GROMACS .gro file of C-alpha atoms in nm:
model
   67
    1GLU     CA    1   7.818   3.042   4.064
    2PRO     CA    2   7.451   2.947   3.980
    3HIS     CA    3   7.425   2.677   3.716
    4VAL     CA    4   7.180   2.454   3.553
    5THR     CA    5   7.272   2.082   3.499
    6LEU     CA    6   7.084   1.946   3.198
    7ALA     CA    7   7.180   1.579   3.211
    8GLN     CA    8   7.458   1.380   3.366
    9ASP     CA    9   7.545   1.009   3.329
   10LEU     CA   10   7.203   0.911   3.198
   11THR     CA   11   7.101   0.680   2.915
   12GLN     CA   12   6.826   0.784   2.680
   13ARG     CA   13   6.527   0.628   2.882
   14PRO     CA   14   6.600   0.774   3.222
   15ALA     CA   15   6.685   1.108   3.057
   16ALA     CA   16   6.345   1.113   2.883
   17GLU     CA   17   6.164   1.016   3.210
   18LEU     CA   18   6.350   1.284   3.404
   19ALA     CA   19   6.286   1.539   3.138
   20GLU     CA   20   5.918   1.480   3.189
   21ILE     CA   21   5.944   1.516   3.565
   22ALA     CA   22   6.133   1.837   3.508
   23ARG     CA   23   5.861   1.984   3.270
   24GLN     CA   24   5.597   1.889   3.521
   25ARG     CA   25   5.780   2.056   3.814
   26TRP     CA   26   5.856   2.359   3.602
   27SER     CA   27   5.498   2.404   3.508
   28GLU     CA   28   5.404   2.387   3.880
   29TYR     CA   29   5.672   2.636   3.988
   30PRO     CA   30   5.464   2.921   4.160
   31TYR     CA   31   5.706   3.199   4.084
   32GLN     CA   32   5.818   3.375   3.768
   33ARG     CA   33   5.971   3.115   3.528
   34VAL     CA   34   6.207   3.338   3.361
   35PHE     CA   35   6.587   3.375   3.407
   36THR     CA   36   6.872   3.539   3.210
   37VAL     CA   37   7.148   3.323   3.063
   38GLU     CA   38   7.456   3.524   2.985
   39SER     CA   39   7.685   3.236   2.900
   40LEU     CA   40   7.710   2.870   2.831
   41THR     CA   41   7.986   2.625   2.940
   42PHE     CA   42   7.989   2.271   2.812
   43VAL     CA   43   8.168   2.036   3.050
   44ARG     CA   44   8.271   1.680   3.082
   45ASN     CA   45   8.321   1.483   3.404
   46THR     CA   46   8.637   1.276   3.395
   47SER     CA   47   8.702   0.932   3.555
   48LYS     CA   48   8.865   1.117   3.842
   49ASN     CA   49   8.541   1.311   3.896
   50VAL     CA   50   8.695   1.639   3.783
   51TRP     CA   51   8.492   1.874   3.559
   52VAL     CA   52   8.677   1.983   3.251
   53ASP     CA   53   8.544   2.275   3.046
   54LEU     CA   54   8.501   2.177   2.674
   55ALA     CA   55   8.362   2.515   2.537
   56HIS     CA   56   8.247   2.837   2.669
   57PHE     CA   57   8.021   3.081   2.489
   58GLN     CA   58   7.942   3.438   2.597
   59LEU     CA   59   7.591   3.516   2.467
   60ASP     CA   60   7.494   3.837   2.303
   61PRO     CA   61   7.278   4.046   2.545
   62ALA     CA   62   7.078   4.174   2.250
   63LEU     CA   63   6.934   3.835   2.176
   64SER     CA   64   6.617   3.717   2.334
   65ILE     CA   65   6.419   3.400   2.310
   66HIS     CA   66   6.057   3.378   2.418
   67ARG     CA   67   5.849   3.072   2.434
   0.00000   0.00000   0.00000
């Protein structure tokens, strides 16, 4: 399934630097910058490199966020 990884194994400084790079790349993306999010799953990577689902949320299709 398609997914978006927000952050993984990062301290605050590299995360902030990578967030700035992501903002720059997103602003330069030549195609439509809109996508539909139908659900959210929060996960944790274990010491054995296995992803464990912590929480799953099905989003209400009537909600819309515009920026």
